[in-house]
XYZ file of C-alpha atoms in Angstrom:
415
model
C 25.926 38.137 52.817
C 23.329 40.143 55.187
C 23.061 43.667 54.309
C 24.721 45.627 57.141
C 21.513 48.652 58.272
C 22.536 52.605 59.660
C 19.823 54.552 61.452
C 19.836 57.943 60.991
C 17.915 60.861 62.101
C 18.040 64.471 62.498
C 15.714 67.459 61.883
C 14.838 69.186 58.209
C 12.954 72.604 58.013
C 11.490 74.197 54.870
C 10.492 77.929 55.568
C 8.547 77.894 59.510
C 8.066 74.263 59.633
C 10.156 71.730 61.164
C 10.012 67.907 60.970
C 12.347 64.933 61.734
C 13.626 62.860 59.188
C 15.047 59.430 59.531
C 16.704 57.072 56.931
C 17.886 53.777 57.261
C 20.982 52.876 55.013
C 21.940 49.612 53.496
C 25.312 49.052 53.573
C 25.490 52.916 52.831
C 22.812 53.147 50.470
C 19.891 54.749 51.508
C 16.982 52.259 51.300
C 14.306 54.297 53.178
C 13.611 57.541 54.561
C 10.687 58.588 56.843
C 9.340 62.449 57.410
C 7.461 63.640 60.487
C 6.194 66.862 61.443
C 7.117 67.975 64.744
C 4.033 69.841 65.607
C 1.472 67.403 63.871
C 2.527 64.047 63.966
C 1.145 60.944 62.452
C -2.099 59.268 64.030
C -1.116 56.102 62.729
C -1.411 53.642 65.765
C -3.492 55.969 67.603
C -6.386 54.115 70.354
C -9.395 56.650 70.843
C -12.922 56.218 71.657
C -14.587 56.818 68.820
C -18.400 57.548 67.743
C -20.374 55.538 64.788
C -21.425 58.952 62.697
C -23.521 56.643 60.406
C -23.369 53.129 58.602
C -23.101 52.032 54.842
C -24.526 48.797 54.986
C -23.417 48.380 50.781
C -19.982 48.824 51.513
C -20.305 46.609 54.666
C -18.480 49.437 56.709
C -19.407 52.404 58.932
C -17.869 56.304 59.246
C -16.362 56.329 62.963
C -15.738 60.332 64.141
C -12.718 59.686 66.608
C -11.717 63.591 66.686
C -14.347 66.370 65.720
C -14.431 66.698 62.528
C -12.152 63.405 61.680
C -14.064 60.789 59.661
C -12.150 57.110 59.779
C -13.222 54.092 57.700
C -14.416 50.686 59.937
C -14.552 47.780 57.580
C -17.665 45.942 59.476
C -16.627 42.603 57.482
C -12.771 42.888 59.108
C -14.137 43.874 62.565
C -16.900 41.494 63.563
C -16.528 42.205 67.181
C -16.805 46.162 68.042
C -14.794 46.836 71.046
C -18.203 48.582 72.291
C -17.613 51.025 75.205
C -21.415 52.915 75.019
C -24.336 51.589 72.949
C -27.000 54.698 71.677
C -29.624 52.045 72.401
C -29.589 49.274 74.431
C -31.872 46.982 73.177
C -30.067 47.201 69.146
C -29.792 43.972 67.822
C -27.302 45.009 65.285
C -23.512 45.214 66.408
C -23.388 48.750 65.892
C -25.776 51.608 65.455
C -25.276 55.492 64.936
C -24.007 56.898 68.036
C -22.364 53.773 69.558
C -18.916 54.673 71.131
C -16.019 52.318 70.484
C -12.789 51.494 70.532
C -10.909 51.884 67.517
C -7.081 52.042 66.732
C -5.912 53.603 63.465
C -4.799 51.290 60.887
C -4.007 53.131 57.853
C -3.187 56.982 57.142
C -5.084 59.422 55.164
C -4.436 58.544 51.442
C -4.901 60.675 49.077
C -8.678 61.293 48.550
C -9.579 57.767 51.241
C -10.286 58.348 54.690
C -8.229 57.123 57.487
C -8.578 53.428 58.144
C -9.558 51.968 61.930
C -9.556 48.849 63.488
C -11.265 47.184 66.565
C -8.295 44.545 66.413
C -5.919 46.881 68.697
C -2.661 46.376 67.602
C 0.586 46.444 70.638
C 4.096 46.487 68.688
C 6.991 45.416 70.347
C 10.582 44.688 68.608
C 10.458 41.047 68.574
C 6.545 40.172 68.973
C 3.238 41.870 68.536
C 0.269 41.462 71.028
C -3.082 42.205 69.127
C -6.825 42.507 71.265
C -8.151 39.949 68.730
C -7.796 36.939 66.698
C -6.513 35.142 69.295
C -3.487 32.780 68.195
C -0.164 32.421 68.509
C 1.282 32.930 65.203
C 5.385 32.477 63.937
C 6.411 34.842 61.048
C 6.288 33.052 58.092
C 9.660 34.281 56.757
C 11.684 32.213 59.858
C 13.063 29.201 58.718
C 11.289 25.760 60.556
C 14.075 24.866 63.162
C 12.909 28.797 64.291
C 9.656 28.929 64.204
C 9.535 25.436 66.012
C 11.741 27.079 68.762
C 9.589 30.166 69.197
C 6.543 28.189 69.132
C 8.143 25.815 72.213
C 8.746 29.114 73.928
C 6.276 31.537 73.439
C 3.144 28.622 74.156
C 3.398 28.410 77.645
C 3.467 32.201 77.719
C 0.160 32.971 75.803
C -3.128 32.181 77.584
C -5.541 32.898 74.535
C -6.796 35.997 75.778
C -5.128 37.847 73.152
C -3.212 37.173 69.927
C 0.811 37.104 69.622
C 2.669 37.155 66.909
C 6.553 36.802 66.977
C 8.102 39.196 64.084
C 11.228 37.861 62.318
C 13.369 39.866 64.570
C 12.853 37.529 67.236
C 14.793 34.824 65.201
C 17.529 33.815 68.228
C 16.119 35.895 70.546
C 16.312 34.214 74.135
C 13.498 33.428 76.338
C 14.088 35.894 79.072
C 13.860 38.566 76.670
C 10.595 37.718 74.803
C 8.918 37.234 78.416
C 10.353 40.104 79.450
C 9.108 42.324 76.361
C 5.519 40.278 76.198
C 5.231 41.213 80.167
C 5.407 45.151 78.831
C 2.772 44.535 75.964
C 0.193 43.278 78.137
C 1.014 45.834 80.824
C 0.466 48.506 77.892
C -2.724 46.530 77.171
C -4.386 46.557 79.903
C -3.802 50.222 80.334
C -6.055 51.302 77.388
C -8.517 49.024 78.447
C -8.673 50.298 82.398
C -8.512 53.933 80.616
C -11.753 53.227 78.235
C -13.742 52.226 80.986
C -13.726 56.211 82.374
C -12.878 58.290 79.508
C -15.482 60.601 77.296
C -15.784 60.060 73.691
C -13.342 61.360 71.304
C -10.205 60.320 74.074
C -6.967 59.442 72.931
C -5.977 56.747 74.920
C -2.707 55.392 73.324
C -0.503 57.118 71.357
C 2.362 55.210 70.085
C 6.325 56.291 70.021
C 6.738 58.433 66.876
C 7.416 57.291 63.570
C 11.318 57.272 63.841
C 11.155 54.601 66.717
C 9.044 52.377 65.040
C 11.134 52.681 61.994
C 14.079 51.771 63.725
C 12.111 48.811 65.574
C 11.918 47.395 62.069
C 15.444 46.522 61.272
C 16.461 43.065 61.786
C 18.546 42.793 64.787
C 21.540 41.308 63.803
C 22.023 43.896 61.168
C 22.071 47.093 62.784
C 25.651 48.495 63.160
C 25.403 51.665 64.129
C 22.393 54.134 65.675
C 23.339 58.078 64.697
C 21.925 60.961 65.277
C 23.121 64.462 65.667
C 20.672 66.320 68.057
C 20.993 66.085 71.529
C 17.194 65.512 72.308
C 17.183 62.858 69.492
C 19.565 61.821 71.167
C 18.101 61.297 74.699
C 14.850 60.325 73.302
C 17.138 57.165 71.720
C 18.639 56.375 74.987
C 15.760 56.280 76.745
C 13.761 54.000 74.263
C 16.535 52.119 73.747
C 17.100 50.824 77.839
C 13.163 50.305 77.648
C 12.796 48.279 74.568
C 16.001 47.170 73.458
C 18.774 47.488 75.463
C 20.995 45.075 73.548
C 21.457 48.111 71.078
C 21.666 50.554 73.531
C 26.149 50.553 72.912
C 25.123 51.040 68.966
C 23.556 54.787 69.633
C 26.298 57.273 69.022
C 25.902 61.120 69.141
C 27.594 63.017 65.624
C 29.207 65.855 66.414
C 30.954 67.094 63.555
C 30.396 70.497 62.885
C 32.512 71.223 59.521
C 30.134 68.683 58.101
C 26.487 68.160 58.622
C 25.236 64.832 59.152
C 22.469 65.223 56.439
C 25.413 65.891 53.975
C 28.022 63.541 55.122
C 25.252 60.717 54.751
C 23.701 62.343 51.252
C 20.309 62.445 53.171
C 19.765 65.470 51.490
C 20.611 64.057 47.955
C 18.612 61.217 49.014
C 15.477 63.426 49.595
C 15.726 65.354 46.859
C 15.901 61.970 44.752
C 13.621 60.539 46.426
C 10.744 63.502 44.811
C 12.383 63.752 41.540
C 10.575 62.152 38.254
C 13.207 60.688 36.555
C 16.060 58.500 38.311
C 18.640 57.690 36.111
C 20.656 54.626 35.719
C 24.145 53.895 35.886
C 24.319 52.608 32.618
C 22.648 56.142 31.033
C 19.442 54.496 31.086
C 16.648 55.526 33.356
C 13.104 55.437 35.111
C 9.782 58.023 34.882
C 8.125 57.271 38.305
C 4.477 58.566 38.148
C 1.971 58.167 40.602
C -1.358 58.513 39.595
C -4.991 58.311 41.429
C -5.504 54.530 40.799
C -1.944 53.634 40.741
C 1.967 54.265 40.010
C 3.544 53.547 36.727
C 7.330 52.859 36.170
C 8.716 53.456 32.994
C 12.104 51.864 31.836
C 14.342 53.925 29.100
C 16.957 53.012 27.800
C 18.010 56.879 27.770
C 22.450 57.629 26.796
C 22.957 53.910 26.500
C 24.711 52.469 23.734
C 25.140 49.037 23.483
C 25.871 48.482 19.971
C 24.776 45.994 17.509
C 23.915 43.565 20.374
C 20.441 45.392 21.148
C 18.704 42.612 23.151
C 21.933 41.900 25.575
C 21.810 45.474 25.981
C 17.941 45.707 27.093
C 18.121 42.420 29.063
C 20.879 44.873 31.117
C 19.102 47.632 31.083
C 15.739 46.040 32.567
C 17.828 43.992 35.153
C 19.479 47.552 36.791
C 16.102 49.067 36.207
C 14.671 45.971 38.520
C 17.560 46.672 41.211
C 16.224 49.781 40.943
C 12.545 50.293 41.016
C 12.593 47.825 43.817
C 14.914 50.209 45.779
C 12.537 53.296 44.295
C 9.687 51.831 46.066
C 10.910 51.842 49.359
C 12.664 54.949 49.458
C 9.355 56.680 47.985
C 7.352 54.472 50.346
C 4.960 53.569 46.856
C 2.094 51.480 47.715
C -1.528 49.994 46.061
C -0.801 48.799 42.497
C 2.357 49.587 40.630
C 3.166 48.728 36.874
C 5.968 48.668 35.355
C 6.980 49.358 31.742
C 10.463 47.350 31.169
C 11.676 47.639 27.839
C 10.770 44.924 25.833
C 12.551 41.478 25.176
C 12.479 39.130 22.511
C 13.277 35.791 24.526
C 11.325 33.489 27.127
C 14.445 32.846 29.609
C 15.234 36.552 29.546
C 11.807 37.760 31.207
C 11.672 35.008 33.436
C 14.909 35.253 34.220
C 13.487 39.199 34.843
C 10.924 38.256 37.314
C 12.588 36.089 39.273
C 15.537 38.607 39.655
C 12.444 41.299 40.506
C 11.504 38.980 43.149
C 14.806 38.538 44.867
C 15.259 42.558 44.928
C 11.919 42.688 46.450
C 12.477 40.571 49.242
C 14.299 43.318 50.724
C 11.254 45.140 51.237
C 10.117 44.732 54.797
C 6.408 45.637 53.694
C 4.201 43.277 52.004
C 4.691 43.712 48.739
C 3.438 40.932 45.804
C 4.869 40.486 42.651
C 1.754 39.716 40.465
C 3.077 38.828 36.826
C 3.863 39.860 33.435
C 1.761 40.795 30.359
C 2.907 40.054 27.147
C 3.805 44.300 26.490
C 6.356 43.174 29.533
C 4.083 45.103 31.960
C 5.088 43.496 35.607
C 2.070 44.146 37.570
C 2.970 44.217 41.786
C 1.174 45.557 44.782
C 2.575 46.472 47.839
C 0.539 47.021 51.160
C -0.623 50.962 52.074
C 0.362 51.774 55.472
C 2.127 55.088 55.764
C 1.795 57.789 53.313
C 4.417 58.125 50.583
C 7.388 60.219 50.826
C 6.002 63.166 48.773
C 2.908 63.439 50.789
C 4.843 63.465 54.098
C 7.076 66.183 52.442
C 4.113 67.994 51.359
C 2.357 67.602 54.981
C 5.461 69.309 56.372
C 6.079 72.272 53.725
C 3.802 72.409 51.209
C 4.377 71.606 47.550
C 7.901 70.821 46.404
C 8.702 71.654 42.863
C 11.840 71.671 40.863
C 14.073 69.678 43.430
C 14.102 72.743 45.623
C 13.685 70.474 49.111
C 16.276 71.357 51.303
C 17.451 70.280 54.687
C 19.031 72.885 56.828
């Protein structure tokens, strides 16, 4: 049965700062939550012109300034073809050289002590396809069944001209024809914006912002299982609407304003139990076991305990439980923590064959829930499952601390 997805979103504060959180609930769990600041929001997905500050021919990559003072990270080996707008010297036989201006978009966030990431492959998100500046194909998403991606691929051909690349998400599963032209028309309308608008801007120019985090969020949720769009702030609100007849006006009757005053939407939803979870060490299990979630520098360890559980004489049945809720779990964990790089974790050990791989294929099930990439690796013999899972977005407790500072104790709050 398909999990049945809630969009949420309202506004937390901590002290002076505001910032607008959204969570999207699974069948009225919440599986993910998502923290902007009002005042500084995330450059993810940002176009600018940018400036080549200086090249590291070792790491195959050059330091691109695309705001005083901002240093972003340009893999030369992923970006072949520099969107060049002004070469420092004409006659340079090199594809870039220290003071070229280009065109970058940002990939990847700050993380903790790495740079920001850009990209010369500009990157044009739309609910049901994508239209990138390079790599020019027409790809399916992988995770449509054939009959699907046959049918997209019938549709979408005589569409694409192989001047840029498309790529049709799994949303656009069913999706008729009049809507993907439609929506493809807007991409390369948005397209060929930013590249009319590089031709006359100075360096360091935005030239493309994208919609803020919460829409793209809720562009992420497979169509057929969004019920219900809620939020209780009237500019939210109107900020919905207004996306919503734009981009996807087939969900336009799901947006509903919450207007209960006696009870808060944060609290009637446990957003702010969620949150506070969500930055918390130790999760505990329903069973009186639990999880130690640390992140580290080089990566994030999960440890499984079996904590106030007694299960008697029969001690492996009791950790082969244990480690399966602990799998449900830490799958969930990840998401709602938004946990990325490399991530081990420590189940409690188990005697038989058939009850770890019966472990790790339940782990992989769970995880297939995850709309980022995430890759189940394997297991050690110590039953460490080793799994990665794609850096994107900061996690949740550095989007926390971006909006109030350090959060100790529980004490996060949404008022």
């Amino acid at each position: 049965m398909e999990s049945k997805h809630q969009f949420l979103i309202t506004h937390c504060q901590r002290g002076e700062k505001r910032g607008i959180l959204s969570a999207i609930l699974e069948n009225g769990t919440v599986a993910e939550l998502f923290l902007e600041p009002e005042e500084n929001p995330s450059l993810l997905g940002n176009i600018y012109i940018g400036k080549v500050k200086n090249l590291a021919p070792q790491l195959e990559a050059a330091f691109v300034e695309v705001v005083p003072g901002m240093i972003c990270y340009y893999s030369l080996q992923e970006n072949p073809q520099p969107l060049v707008v002004s070469r420092r010297h004409q006659d340079a036989k090199k594809p870039l050289v220290e003071g070229d201006e280009i065109l970058v978009q940002v990939s990847r966030e700050a993380l903790k002590t790495k740079f920001p990431a850009v990209t010369s492959n500009l990157n044009f998100p739309g609910k049901y396809l994508v239209l990138t500046s390079q790599h020019a194909s027409l790809g399916i998403s992988a995770k449509l069944p054939q009959p699907e991606r046959h049918r997209l691929r019938e549709l979408l051909a005589p569409l694409w001209d192989g001047s840029f690349g498309l790529i049709a998400r799994t949303n656009a599963a069913g999706v008729k024809a009049e809507l993907l032209e439609a929506e493809l028309a807007r991409l390369k309308e948005t397209y060929a914006k930013v590249m009319e608008k590089a031709k006359t801007r100075t360096c360091f120019s935005l030239l493309s912002c994208p919609e803020p985090s919460f829409l793209s969020a809720l562009r992420q949720i497979p169509k057929d299982n969004l019920s219900e769009i809620l939020t209780d702030e009237q500019k939210l609100y109107d900020d919905l609407q207004v996306y919503l007849k734009a981009s996807q006006p087939e969900d336009l009757e799901k947006l509903k304003l919450y207007q209960d005053r006696l009870q808060p939407l944060s609290k009637c939803y446990s957003l702010e139990k969620a949150l506070e979870e969500g930055l918390r060490e130790r999760v505990w299990l329903k069973s009186g076991g639990y999880l130690v979630i640390q992140p580290t520098e080089a990566l994030t360890v999960v440890d499984v305990n079996t904590g106030k559980f007694e299960g008697g004489k029969k001690k492996q049945q009791t950790f082969r439980k244990i480690n399966q809720e602990a799998a449900r779990e830490a799958a969930r964990q990840l998401r709602l923590r938004n946990l990325s790089g490399i991530i081990l974790i420590d189940f409690i050990d188990m005697e038989k064959r058939e009850d770890r791989q019966e472990l790790m294929e339940f782990l992989a099930q769970e995880l297939k829930r995850d709309p980022v990439k995430t890759v189940l690796v394997d297991m050690t013999k110590l039953n460490l499952v080793e799994l990665t899972r794609k850096k994107v977005r900061k996690s949740l407790a550095e989007q926390w601390e971006d909006l109030a500072g350090s959060c100790k104790n529980g004490d996060c709050l949404l008022k």
